[in-house]
PDB file of C-alpha atoms in Angstrom:
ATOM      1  CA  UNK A  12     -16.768   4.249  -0.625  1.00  0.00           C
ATOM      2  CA  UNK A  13     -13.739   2.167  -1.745  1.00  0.00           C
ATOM      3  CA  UNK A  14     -10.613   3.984  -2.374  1.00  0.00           C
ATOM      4  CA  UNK A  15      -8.492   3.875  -5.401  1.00  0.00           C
ATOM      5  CA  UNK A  16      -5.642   0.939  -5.749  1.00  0.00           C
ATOM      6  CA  UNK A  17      -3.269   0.617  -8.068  1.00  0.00           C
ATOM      7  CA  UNK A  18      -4.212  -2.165 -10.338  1.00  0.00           C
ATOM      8  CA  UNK A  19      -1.504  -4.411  -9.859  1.00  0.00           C
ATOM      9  CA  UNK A  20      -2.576  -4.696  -6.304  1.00  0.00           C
ATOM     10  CA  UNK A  21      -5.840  -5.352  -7.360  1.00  0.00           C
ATOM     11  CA  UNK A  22      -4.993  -7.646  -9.632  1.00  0.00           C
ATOM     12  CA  UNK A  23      -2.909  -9.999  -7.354  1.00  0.00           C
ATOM     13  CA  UNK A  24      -6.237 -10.208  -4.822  1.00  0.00           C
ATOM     14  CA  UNK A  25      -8.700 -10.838  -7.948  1.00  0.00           C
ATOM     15  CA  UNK A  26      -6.082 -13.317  -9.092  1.00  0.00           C
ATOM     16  CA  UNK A  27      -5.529 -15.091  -5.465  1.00  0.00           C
ATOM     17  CA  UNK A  28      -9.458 -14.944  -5.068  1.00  0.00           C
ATOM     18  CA  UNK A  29     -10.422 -16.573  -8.425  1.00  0.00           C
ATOM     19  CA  UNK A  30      -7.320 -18.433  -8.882  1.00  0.00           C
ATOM     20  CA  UNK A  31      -8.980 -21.958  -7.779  1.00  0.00           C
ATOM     21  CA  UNK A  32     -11.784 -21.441  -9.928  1.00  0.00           C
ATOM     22  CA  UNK A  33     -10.159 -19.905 -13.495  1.00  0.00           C
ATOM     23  CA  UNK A  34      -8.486 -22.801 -15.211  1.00  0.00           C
ATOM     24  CA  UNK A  35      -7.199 -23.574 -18.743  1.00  0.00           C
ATOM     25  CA  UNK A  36      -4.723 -23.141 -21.043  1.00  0.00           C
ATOM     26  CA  UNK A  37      -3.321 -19.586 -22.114  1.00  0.00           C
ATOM     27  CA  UNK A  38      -5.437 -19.314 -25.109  1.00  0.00           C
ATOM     28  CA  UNK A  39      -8.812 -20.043 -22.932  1.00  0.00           C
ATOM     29  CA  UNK A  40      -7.852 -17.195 -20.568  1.00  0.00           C
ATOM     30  CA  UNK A  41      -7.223 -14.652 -22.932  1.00  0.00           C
ATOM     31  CA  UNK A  42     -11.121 -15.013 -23.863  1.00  0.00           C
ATOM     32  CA  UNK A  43     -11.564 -14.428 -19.907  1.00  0.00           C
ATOM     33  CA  UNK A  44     -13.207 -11.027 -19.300  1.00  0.00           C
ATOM     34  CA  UNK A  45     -13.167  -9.416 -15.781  1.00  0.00           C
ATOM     35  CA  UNK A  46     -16.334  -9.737 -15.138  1.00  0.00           C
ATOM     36  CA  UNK A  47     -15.801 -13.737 -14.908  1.00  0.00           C
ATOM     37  CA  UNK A  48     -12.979 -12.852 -12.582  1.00  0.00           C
ATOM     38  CA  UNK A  49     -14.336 -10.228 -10.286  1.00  0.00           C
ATOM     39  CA  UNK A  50     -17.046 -12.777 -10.011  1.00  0.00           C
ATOM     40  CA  UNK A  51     -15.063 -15.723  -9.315  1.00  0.00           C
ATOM     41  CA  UNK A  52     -13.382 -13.794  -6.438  1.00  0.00           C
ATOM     42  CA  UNK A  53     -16.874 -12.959  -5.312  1.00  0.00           C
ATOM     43  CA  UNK A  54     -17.792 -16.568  -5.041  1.00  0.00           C
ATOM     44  CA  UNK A  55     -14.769 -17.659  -3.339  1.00  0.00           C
ATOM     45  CA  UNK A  56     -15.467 -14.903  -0.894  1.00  0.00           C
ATOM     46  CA  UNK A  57     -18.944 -15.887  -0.403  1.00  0.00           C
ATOM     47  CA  UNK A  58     -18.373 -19.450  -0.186  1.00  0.00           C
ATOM     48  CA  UNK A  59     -15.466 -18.565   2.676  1.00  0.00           C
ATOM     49  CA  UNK A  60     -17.887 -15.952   5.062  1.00  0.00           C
ATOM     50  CA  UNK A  61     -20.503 -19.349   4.727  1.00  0.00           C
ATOM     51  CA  UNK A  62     -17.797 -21.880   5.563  1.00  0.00           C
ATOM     52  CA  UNK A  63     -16.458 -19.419   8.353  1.00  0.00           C
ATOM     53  CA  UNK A  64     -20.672 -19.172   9.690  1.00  0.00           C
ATOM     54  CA  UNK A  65     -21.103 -22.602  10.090  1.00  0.00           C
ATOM     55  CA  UNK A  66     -17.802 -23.279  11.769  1.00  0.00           C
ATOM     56  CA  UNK A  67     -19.056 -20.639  14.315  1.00  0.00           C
ATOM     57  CA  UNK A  68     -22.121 -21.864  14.420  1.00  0.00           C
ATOM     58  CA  UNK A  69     -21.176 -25.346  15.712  1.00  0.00           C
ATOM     59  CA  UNK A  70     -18.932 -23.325  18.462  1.00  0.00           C
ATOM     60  CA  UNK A  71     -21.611 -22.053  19.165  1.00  0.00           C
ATOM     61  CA  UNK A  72     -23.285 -24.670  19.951  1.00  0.00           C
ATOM     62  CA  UNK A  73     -20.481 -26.484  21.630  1.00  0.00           C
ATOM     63  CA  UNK A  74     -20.436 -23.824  24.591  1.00  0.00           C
ATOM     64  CA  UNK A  75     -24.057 -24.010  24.816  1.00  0.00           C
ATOM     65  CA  UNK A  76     -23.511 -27.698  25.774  1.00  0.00           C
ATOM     66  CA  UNK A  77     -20.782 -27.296  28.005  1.00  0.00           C
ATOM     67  CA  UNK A  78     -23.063 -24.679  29.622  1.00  0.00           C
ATOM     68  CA  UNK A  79     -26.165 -26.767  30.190  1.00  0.00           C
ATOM     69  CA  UNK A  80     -25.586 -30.301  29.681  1.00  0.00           C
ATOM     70  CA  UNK A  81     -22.546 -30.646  31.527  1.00  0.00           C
ATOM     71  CA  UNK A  82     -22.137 -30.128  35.418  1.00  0.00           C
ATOM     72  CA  UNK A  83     -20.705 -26.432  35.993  1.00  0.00           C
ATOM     73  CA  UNK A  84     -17.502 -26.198  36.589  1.00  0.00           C
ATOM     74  CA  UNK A  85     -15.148 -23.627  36.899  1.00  0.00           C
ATOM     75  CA  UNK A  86     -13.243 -25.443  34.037  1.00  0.00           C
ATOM     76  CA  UNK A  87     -16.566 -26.306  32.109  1.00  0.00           C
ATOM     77  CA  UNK A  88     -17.223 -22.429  32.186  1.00  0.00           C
ATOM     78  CA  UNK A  89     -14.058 -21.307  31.068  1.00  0.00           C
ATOM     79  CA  UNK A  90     -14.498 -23.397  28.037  1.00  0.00           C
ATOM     80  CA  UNK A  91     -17.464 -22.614  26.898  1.00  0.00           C
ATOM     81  CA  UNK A  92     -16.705 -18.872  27.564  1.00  0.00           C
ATOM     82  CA  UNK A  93     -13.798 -19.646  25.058  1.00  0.00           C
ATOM     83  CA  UNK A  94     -15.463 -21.188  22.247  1.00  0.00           C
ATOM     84  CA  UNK A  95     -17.870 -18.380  22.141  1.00  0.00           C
ATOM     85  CA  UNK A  96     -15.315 -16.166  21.624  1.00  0.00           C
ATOM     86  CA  UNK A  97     -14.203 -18.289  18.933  1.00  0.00           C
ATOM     87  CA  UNK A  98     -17.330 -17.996  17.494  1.00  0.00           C
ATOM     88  CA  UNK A  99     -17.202 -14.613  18.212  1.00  0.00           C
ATOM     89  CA  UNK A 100     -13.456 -14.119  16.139  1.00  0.00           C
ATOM     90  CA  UNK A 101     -15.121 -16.204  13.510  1.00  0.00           C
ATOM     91  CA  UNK A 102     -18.488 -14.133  13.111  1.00  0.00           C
ATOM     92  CA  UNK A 103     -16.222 -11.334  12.331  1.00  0.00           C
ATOM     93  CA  UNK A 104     -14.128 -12.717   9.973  1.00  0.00           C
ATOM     94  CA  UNK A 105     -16.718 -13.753   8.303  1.00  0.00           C
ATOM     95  CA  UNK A 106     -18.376  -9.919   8.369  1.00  0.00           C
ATOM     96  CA  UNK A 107     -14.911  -8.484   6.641  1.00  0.00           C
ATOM     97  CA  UNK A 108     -15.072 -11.140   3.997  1.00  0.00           C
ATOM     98  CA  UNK A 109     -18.737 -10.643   3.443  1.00  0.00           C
ATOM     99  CA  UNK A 110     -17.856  -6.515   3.264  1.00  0.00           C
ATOM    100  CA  UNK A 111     -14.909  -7.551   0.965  1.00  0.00           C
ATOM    101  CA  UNK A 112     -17.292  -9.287  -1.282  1.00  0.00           C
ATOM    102  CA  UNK A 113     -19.315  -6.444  -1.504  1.00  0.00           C
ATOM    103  CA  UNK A 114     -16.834  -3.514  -2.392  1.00  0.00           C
ATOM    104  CA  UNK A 115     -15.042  -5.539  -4.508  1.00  0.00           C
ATOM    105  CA  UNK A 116     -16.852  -5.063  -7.570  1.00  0.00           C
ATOM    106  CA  UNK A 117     -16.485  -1.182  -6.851  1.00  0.00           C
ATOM    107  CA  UNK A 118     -12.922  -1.427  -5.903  1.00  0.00           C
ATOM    108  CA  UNK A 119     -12.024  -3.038  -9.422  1.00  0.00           C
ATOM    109  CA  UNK A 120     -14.632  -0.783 -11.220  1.00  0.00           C
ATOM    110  CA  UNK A 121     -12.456   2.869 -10.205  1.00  0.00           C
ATOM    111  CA  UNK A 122      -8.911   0.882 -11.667  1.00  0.00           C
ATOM    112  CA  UNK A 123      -7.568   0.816 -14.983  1.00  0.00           C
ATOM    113  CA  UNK A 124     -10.032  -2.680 -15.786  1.00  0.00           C
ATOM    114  CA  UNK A 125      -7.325  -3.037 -19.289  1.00  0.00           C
ATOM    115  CA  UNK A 126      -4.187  -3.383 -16.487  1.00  0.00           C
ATOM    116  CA  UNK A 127      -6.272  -4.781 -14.102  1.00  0.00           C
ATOM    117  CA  UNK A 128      -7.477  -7.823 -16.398  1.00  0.00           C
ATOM    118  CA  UNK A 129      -4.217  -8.173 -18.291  1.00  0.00           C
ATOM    119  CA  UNK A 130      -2.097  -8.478 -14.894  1.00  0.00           C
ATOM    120  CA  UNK A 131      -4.313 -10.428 -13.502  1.00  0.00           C
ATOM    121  CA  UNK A 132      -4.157 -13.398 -16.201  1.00  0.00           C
ATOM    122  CA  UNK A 133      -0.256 -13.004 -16.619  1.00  0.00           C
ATOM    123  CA  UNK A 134      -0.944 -14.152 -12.999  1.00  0.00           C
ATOM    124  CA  UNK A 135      -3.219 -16.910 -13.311  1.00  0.00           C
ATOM    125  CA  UNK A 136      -1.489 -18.047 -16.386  1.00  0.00           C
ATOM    126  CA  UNK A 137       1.895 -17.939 -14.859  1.00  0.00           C
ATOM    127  CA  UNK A 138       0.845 -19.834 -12.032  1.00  0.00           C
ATOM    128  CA  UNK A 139      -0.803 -22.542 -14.024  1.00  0.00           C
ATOM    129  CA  UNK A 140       1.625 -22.965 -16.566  1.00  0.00           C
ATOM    130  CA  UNK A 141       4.947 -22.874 -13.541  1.00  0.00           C
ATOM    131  CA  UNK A 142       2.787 -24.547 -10.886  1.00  0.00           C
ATOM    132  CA  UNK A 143       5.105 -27.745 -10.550  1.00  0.00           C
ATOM    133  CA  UNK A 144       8.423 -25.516 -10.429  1.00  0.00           C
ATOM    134  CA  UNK A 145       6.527 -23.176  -8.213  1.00  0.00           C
ATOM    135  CA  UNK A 146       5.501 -25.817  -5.464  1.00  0.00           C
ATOM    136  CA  UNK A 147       9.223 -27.603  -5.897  1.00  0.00           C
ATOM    137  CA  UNK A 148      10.586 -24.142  -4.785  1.00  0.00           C
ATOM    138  CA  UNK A 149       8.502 -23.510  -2.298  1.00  0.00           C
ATOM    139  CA  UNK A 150       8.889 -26.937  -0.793  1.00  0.00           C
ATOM    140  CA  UNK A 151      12.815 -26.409  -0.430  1.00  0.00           C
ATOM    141  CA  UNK A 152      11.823 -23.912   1.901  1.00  0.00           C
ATOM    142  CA  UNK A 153       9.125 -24.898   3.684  1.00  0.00           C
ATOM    143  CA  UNK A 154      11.172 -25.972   7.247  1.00  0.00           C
ATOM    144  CA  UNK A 155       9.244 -29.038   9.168  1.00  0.00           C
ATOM    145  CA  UNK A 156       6.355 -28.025   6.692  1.00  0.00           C
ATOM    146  CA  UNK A 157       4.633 -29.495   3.623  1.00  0.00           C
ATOM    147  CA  UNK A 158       2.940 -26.982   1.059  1.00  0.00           C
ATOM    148  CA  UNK A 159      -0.026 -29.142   0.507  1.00  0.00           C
ATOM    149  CA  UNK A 160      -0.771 -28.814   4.618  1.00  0.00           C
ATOM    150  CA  UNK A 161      -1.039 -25.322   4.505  1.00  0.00           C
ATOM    151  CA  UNK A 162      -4.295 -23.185   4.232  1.00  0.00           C
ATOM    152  CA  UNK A 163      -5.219 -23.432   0.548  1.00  0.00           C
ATOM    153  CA  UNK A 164      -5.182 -19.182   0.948  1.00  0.00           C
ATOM    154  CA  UNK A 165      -1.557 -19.343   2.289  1.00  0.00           C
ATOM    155  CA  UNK A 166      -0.389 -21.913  -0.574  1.00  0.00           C
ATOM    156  CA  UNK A 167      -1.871 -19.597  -2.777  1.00  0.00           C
ATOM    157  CA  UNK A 168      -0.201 -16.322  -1.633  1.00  0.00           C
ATOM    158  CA  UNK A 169       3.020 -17.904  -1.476  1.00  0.00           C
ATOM    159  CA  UNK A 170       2.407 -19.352  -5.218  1.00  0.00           C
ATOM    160  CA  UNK A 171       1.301 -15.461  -6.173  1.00  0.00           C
ATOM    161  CA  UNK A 172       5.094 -14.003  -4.640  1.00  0.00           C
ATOM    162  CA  UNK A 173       6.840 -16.871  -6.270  1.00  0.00           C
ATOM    163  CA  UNK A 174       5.410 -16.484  -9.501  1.00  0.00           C
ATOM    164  CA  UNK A 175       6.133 -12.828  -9.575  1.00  0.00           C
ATOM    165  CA  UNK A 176       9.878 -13.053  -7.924  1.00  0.00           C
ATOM    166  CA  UNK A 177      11.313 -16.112 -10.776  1.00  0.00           C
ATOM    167  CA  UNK A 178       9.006 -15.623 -13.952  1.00  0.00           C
ATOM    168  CA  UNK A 179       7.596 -11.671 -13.805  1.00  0.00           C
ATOM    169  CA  UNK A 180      10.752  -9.303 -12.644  1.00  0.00           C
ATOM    170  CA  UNK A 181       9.078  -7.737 -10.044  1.00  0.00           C
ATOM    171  CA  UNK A 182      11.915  -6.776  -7.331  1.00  0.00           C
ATOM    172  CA  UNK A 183      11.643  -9.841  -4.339  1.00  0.00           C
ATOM    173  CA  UNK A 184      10.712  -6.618  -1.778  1.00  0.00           C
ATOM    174  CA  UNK A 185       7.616  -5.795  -3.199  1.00  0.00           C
ATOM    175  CA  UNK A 186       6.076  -9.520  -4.058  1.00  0.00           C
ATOM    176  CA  UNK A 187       6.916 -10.139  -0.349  1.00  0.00           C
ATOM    177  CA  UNK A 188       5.759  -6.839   0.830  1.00  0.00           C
ATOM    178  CA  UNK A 189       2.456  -7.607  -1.213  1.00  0.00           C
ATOM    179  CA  UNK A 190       1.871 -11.360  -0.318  1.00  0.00           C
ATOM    180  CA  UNK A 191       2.164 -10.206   3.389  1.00  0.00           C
ATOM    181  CA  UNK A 192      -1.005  -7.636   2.747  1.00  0.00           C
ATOM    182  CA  UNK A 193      -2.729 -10.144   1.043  1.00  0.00           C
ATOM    183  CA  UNK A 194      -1.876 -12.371   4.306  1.00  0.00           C
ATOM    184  CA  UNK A 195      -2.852  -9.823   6.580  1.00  0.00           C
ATOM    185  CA  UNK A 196      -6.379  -9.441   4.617  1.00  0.00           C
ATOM    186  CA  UNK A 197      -7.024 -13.225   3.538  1.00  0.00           C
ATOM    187  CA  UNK A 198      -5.246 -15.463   6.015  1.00  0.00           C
ATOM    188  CA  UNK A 199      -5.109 -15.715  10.161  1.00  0.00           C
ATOM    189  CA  UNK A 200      -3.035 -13.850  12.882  1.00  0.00           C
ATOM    190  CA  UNK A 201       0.397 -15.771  12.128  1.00  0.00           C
ATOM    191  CA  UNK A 202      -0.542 -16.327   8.303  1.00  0.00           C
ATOM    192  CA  UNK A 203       1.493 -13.125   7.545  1.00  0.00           C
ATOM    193  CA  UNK A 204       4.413 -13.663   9.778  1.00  0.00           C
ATOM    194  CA  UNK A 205       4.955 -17.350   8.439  1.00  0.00           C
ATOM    195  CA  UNK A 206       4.485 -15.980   5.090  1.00  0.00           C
ATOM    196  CA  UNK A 207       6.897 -13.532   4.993  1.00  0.00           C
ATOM    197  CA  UNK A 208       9.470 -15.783   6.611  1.00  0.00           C
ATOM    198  CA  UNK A 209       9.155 -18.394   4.185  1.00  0.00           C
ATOM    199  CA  UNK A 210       9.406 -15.785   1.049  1.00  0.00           C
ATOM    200  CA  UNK A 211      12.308 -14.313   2.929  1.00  0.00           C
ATOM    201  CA  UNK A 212      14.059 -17.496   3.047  1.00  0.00           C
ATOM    202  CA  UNK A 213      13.017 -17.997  -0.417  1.00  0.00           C
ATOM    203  CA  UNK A 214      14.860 -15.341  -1.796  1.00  0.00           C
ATOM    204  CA  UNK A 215      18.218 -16.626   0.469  1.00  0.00           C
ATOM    205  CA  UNK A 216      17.813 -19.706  -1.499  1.00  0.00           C
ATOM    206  CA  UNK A 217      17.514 -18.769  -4.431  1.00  0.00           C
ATOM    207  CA  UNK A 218      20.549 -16.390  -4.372  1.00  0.00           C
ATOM    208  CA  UNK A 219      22.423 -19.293  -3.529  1.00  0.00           C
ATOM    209  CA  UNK A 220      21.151 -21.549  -5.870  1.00  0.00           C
TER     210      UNK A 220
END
């Protein structure tokens, strides 16, 4: 049985989850319940574990052919044996998001819904309204990188921390310390670490700035 969060935690994943798919102006989202937003994360989780399936799938398939179409090598061998275990890393990805989807509904259910809801939209609505300031931050320190490159989860995250550091006074250690869990839940092994270095040189910059 899910545990209970505090619901500004829960708000920032219901707000990165949904945040692609809950658009408008501030006086449209105020008539969004959270029902509409637990379910929008739901589909974007969804939509990821069946993304994540077929990309495993077809590595699947790949070692099969370097298995039995293909002369066997020692090299042949040793790739197929690797994209299996890709497929393998991907099959369980796509499990956690799949068991993520499922407890989700739960997880938002034992919160305060009001604070969830409310801090959830200030989200959403911050981001939307700030997005062009947001990205132009972000891109000053983004080294050898370009935002719009990035996993659309990572741009995301980052957009979440920003949002909360220039426009929302929360302190710069806990957006960062939150962005990386939402890294370490929603994005890949170095997701987190590249995260937190780019919010960490964020908050250099903007000191100096």
């Amino acid at each position: 049985m899910p545990s209970r969060q505090q619901p500004r935690r829960i708000a920032r994943e219901l707000a990165l989850l949904s945040l692609s798919q809950i658009k408008g102006k501030a006086e449209k989202l105020d008539q969004v319940e959270l029902n509409d937003l637990t379910l929008a994360a739901i589909r974007t989780l969804t939509s990821e574990v069946q993304d994540t399936l077929e990309t495993a799938s077809a590595e699947v398939k790949r070692g099969h052919n370097q298995l039995f179409q293909y002369e066997t090598r020692a090299t042949t061998l040793e790739s197929a044996k690797t994209m299996i275990n890709d497929a393998l890393t991907l099959t369980q990805t796509a499990i956690n998001r799949l068991a993520n989807a499922v407890e989700f509904p739960e997880i938002v259910q034992l919160a305060s819904q009001y604070e969830v809801r409310e801090y959830t939209i200030e989200l959403i609505g911050t981001i939307n309204r700030r997005r062009k300031e947001i990205d132009q931050q972000l891109e000053a320190v983004l080294k050898d990188w370009q935002l719009r490159r990035l996993a659309k989860i990572d741009q995301d995250i980052l957009r979440l921390a920003v949002a909360e550091i220039l426009f929302m006074d929360v302190p710069e250690k806990v957006a960062i310390n939150e962005a990386v869990e939402l890294a370490k839940r929603y994005s890949d092994d170095d997701g987190y670490r590249f995260i937190n270095g780019v919010l960490r040189r964020f908050t250099d910059y903007i000191k100096q700035t």
